[in-house]
Structures are given as C-alpha cells and as structure tokens.
Tab-separated table of C-alpha atoms in Angstrom:
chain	number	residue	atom	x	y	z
A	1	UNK	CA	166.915	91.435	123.280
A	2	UNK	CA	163.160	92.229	123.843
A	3	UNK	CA	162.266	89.549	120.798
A	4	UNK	CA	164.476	86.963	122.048
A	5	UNK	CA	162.633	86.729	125.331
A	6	UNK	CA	159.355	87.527	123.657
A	7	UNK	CA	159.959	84.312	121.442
A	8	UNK	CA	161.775	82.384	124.470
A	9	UNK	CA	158.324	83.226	126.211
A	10	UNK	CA	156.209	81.649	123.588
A	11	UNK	CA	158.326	78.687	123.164
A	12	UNK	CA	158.999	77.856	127.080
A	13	UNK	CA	157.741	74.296	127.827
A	14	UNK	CA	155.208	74.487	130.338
A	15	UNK	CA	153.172	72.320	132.997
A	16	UNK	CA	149.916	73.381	134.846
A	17	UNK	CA	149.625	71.752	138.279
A	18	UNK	CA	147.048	72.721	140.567
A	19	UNK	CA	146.802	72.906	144.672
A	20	UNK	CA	143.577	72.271	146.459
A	21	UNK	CA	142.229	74.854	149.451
A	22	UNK	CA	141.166	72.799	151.941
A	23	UNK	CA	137.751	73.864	153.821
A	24	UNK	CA	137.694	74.285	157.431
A	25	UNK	CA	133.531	74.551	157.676
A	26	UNK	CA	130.850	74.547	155.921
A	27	UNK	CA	131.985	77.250	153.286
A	28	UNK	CA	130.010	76.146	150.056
A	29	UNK	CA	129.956	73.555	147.392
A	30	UNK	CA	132.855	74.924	145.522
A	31	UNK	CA	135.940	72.518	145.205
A	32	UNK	CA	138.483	75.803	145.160
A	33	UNK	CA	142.291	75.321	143.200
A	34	UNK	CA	145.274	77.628	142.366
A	35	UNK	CA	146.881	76.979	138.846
A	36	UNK	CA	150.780	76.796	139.348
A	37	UNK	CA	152.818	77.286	136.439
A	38	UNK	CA	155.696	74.737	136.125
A	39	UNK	CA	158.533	73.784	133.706
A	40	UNK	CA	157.070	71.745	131.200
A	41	UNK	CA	160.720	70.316	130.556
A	42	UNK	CA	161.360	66.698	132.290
A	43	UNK	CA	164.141	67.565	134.419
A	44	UNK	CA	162.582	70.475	135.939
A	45	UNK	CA	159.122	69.488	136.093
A	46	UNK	CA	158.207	70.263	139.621
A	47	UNK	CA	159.801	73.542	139.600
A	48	UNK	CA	158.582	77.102	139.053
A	49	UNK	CA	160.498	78.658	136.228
A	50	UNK	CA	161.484	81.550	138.495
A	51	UNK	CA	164.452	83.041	136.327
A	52	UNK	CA	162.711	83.111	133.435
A	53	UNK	CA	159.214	84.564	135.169
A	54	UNK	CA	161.285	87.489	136.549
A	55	UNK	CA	163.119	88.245	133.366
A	56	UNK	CA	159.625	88.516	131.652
A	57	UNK	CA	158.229	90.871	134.906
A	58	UNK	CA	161.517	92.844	134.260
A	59	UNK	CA	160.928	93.560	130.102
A	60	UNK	CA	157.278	93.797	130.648
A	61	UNK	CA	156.002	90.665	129.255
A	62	UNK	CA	154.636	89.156	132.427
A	63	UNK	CA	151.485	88.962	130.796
A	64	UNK	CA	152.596	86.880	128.007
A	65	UNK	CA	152.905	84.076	130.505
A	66	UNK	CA	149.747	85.583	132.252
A	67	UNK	CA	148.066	84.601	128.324
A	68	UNK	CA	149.562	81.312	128.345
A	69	UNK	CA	148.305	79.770	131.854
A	70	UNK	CA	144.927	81.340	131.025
A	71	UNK	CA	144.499	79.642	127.788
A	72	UNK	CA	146.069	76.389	128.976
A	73	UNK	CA	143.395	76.414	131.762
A	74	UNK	CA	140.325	77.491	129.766
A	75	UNK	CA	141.365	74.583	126.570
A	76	UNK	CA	141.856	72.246	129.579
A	77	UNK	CA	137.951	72.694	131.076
A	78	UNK	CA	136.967	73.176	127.756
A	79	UNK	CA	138.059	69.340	126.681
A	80	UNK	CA	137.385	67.924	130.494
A	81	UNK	CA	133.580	69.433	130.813
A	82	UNK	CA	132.969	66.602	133.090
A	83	UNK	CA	135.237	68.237	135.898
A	84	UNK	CA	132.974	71.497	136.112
A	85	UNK	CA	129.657	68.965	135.275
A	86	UNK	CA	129.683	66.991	138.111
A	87	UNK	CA	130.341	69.931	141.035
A	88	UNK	CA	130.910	73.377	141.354
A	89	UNK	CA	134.984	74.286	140.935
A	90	UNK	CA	136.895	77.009	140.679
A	91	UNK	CA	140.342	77.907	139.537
A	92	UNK	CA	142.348	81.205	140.508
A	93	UNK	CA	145.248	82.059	138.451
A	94	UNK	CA	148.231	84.595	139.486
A	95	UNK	CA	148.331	87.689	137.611
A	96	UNK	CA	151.658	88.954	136.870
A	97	UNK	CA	152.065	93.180	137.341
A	98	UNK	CA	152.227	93.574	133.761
A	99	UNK	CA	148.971	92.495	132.708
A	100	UNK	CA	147.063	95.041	135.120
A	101	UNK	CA	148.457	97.673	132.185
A	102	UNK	CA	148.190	95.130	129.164
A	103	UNK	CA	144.812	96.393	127.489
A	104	UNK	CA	144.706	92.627	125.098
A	105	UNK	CA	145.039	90.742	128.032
A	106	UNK	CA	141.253	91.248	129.142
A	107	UNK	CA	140.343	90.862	125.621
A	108	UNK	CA	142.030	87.781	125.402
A	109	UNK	CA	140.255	86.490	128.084
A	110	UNK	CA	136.832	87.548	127.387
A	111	UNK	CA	137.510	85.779	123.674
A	112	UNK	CA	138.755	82.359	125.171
A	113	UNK	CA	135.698	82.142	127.778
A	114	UNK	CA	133.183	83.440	124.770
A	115	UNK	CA	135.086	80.607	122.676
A	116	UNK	CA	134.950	77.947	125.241
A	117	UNK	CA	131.636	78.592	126.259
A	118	UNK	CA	131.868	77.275	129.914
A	119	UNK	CA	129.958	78.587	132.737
A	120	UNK	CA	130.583	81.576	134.623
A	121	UNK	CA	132.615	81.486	137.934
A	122	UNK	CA	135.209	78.930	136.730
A	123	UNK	CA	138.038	81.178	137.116
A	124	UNK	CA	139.712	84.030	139.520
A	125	UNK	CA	142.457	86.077	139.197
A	126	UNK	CA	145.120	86.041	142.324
A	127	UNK	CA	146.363	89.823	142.490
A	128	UNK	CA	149.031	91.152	145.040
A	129	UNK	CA	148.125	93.257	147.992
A	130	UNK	CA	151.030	95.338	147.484
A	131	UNK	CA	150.281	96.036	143.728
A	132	UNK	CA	146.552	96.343	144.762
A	133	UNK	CA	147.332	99.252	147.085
A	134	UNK	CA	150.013	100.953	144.437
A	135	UNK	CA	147.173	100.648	141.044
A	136	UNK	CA	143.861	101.220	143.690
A	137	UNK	CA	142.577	102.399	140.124
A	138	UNK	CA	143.960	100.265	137.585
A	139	UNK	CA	142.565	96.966	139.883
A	140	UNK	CA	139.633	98.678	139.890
A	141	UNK	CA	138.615	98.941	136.770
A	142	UNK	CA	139.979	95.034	135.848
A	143	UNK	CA	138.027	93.835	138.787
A	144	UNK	CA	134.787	95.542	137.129
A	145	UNK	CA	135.627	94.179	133.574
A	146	UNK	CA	136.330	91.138	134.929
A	147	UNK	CA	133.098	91.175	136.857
A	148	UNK	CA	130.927	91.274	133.856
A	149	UNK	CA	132.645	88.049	132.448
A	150	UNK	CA	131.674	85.913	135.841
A	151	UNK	CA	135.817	86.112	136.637
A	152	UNK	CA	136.581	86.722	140.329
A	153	UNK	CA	139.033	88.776	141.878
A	154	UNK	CA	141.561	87.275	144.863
A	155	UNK	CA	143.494	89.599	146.888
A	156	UNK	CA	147.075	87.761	147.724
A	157	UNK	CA	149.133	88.331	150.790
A	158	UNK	CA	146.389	90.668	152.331
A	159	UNK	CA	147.513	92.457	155.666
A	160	UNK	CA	145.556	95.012	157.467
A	161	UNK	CA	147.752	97.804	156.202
A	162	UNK	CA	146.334	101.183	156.398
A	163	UNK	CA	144.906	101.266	152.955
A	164	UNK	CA	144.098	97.729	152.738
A	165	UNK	CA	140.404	97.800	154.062
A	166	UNK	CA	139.491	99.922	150.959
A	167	UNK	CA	140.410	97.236	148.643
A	168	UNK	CA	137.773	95.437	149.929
A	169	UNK	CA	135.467	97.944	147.984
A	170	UNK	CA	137.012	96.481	144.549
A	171	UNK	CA	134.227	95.003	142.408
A	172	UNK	CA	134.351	91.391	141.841
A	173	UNK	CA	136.527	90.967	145.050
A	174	UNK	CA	135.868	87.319	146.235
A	175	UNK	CA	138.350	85.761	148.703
A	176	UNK	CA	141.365	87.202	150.772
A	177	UNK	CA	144.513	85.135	150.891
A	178	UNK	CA	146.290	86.501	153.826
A	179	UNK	CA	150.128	86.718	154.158
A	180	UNK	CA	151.773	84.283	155.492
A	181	UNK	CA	153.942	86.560	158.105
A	182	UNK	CA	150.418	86.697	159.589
A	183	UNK	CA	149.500	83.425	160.125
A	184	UNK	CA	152.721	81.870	161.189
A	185	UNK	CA	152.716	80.743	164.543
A	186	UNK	CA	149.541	82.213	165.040
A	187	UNK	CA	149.007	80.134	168.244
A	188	UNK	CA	151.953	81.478	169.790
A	189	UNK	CA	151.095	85.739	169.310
A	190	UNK	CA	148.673	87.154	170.742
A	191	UNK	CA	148.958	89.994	168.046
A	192	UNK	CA	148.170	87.739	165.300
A	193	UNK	CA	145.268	86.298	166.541
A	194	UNK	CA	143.749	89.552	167.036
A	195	UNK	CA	144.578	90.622	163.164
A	196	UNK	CA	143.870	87.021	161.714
A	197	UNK	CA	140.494	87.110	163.460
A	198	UNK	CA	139.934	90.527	162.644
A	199	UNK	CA	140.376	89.984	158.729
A	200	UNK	CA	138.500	86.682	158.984
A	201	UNK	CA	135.115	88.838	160.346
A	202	UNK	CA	135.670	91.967	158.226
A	203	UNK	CA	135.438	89.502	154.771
A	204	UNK	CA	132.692	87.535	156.250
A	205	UNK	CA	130.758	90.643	156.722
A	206	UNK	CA	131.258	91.580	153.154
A	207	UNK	CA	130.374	88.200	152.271
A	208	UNK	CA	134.036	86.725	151.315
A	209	UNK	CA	135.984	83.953	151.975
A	210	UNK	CA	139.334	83.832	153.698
A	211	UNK	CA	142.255	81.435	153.142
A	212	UNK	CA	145.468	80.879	155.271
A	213	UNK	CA	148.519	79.739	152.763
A	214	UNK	CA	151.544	77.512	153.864
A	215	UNK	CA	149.777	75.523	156.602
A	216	UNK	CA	151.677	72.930	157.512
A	217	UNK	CA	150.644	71.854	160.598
A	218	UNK	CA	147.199	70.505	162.367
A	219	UNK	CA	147.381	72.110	165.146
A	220	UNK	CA	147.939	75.734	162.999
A	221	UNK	CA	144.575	74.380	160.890
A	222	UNK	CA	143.055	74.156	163.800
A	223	UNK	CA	143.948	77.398	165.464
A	224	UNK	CA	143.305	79.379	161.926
A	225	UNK	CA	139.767	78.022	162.215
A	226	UNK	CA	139.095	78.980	165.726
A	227	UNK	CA	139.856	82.387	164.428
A	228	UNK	CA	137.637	82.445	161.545
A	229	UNK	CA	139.734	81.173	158.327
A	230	UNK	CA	137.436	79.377	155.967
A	231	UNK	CA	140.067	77.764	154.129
A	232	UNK	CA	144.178	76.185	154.088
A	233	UNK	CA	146.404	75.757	151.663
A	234	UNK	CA	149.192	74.027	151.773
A	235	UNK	CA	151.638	71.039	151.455
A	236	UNK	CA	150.790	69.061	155.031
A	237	UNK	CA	147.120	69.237	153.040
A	238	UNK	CA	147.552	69.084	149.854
A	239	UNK	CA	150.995	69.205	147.637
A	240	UNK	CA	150.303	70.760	144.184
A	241	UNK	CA	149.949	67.830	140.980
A	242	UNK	CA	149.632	67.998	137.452
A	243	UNK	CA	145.958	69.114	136.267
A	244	UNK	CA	145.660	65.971	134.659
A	245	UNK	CA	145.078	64.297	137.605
A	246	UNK	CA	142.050	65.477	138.400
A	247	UNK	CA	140.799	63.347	135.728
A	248	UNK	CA	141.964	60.522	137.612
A	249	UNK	CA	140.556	61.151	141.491
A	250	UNK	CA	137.857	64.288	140.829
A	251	UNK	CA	136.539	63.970	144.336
C-alpha cells in the first residue's frame, strides 16, 4: 500500500500557481508570492489535491510532494531568469510535517539551488505555528541549514501563544503569517487589535515582516495597516494564477 501511493505521488499531475502579498507601506523592493500546489489534471485544475495531500501526510510521504513543488519552482526560475533579473522576488513554499524529519529533503534542496545556480533569497519555506511549537528543535536546526543556503523561514498561522514568542529566536526566521482567527473582524474586537498590533511591533523589532492572510475586504486592509501589518494576502487582492503568467504581466 505504501508503494502504491509512493508511485501515485510521483505520477500525480500537478500545477504551480502562485498568490501575490500585497504591500501596505513601504516594506522593500521584494515582489513576495506563495507557491500553491494544484491538480495538474484539466478538470480539477483550480483545486488543491486535498485527499491525496492528506493521504501522503498520513503514510509519511508529505515530503515527496514537498520535493516536487520545490523542484518545479527552482526548474521554473531556472528557465525564466528574467523574472528574478529585472526585480527582487521571492517565493515561499509550504512545508508539509514530514519533511521537518526527512534528512534528503534538505539535501535535495541544497543540490537543486547549487544546480540552478540562482541567487540567494529566492525562496522561503512556510512552516506551521503549531508544528513549530511541537519540533522547537527539529525547526531549529532546518531553519539554520536552511540559513546557510540564503532560504528563509515563514512562520504560518502565528498566534501569541505562550511559547510562540520564542520561535521568533529560530535562525533564518523572516516573516510571520498570522492566523486568520486573529485578524478577522479585527475592526470590530478590541482584543484583536491589541494582539494584531502587538505581533506587528514585536517582528518589526526583530526586523521581520508581517502578513495578514484571507483579506477580503478594504476596509479590513485598511484597519490591518493601522495596526502595523506590512502585508495582505488574499482573493479581494489578488486570486492565485498559474506561474506561467508571470511571464505574461511581471509587474
């Protein structure tokens, strides 16, 4: 059973479409994307293969997809130099929980960028808060191999749990993506502004970014950059496409 869905894995049809994080200020030169995996099959092209991403989570080979998005994304830059030529970008892939404990997987990855030869700072890996807080260690030690290849780290769905301010310690730790349970009608709680603002100042002080995810509103963008958000993400602003057209509008 473990081959088939090892094999099913390898063979899936897939898509890479990317969604933009839209700037509130003045927060750098860097045109900021998150890869989204996709069905590469034509009737279920704008979908997320969800089944088959949890059966592979489930039988531990959530990093088998992690290998494939990574190596579709480097090949892609790699044969589209003008996209990282002509301004600073950066692309953040999700990390699955399997490939914080798959020992290849940060070989692979050094090998593809060595192989590709593109510029440092390309890429960042998205890592749950929740899995942050239950591996402290094992995120640790990716963030500071990852570190020494230029590769970012992005903390997703981050909260002000107890334990969460030490994860800002992690080497390589670039951007918090806060949860969304947060920033939900943030104009109408009191409670929220308080914590959104608070998060927003604590990563500015160590020199991060902060992004608010499924903004769908104006009024919400402009309440999340009252309190301090640097960037949104989300369909109102941006609805995720395939890579390729990048190639067609790059600005």
């Amino acid at each position: 059973a473990l081959e088939r869905h090892y094999a099913a894995l390898r063979n899936m049809p897939i898509a890479l479409y990317v969604q933009r994080l839209v700037p509130l200020r003045a927060a750098g030169r860097v045109r900021r994307f998150e890869v989204l995996l996709r069905s590469g099959s034509e009737a279920e092209r704008q979908a997320a293969p969800r089944a088959m991403l949890a059966a592979a989570v489930k039988h531990g080979l959530g990093s088998v997809i992690d290998a494939r998005v990574v190596t579709g994304i480097i090949t892609w830059l790699a044969r589209h130099p003008q996209i990282w030529q002509e301004r600073l970008v950066r692309f953040s892939v999700n990390l699955s929980p399997n490939a914080l404990f798959d020992q290849p997987f940060v070989k692979l990855v050094e090998l593809c960028l060595a192989k590709a030869a593109l510029p440092k700072a390309l890429l960042a890996f998205e890592i749950g808060e929740r899995l942050c807080r239950d591996h402290r260690a094992r995120v640790g030690a990716l963030g500071k191999a990852f570190s020494g290849l230029g590769v970012a780290l992005i903390i997703d769905d981050f909260t002000l749990h107890d334990s969460s301010m030490d994860l800002l310690r992690i080497k390589g730790l670039r951007t918090l993506k806060l949860d969304p349970a947060l920033t939900s009608s943030v104009r109408n709680d009191k409670v929220r502004q308080a914590t959104v603002a608070a998060i927003a100042q604590a990563a500015r002080v160590m020199g991060m970014r902060t992004v608010a995810k499924r903004v769908e509103s104006e009024e919400e963008r402009e309440w999340l950059s009252a309190l301090g958000i640097d960037f949104v993400q989300g369909f109102a602003f941006g609805a995720p496409k395939p890579i390729d057209a990048l190639l067609e509008s790059p600005s």
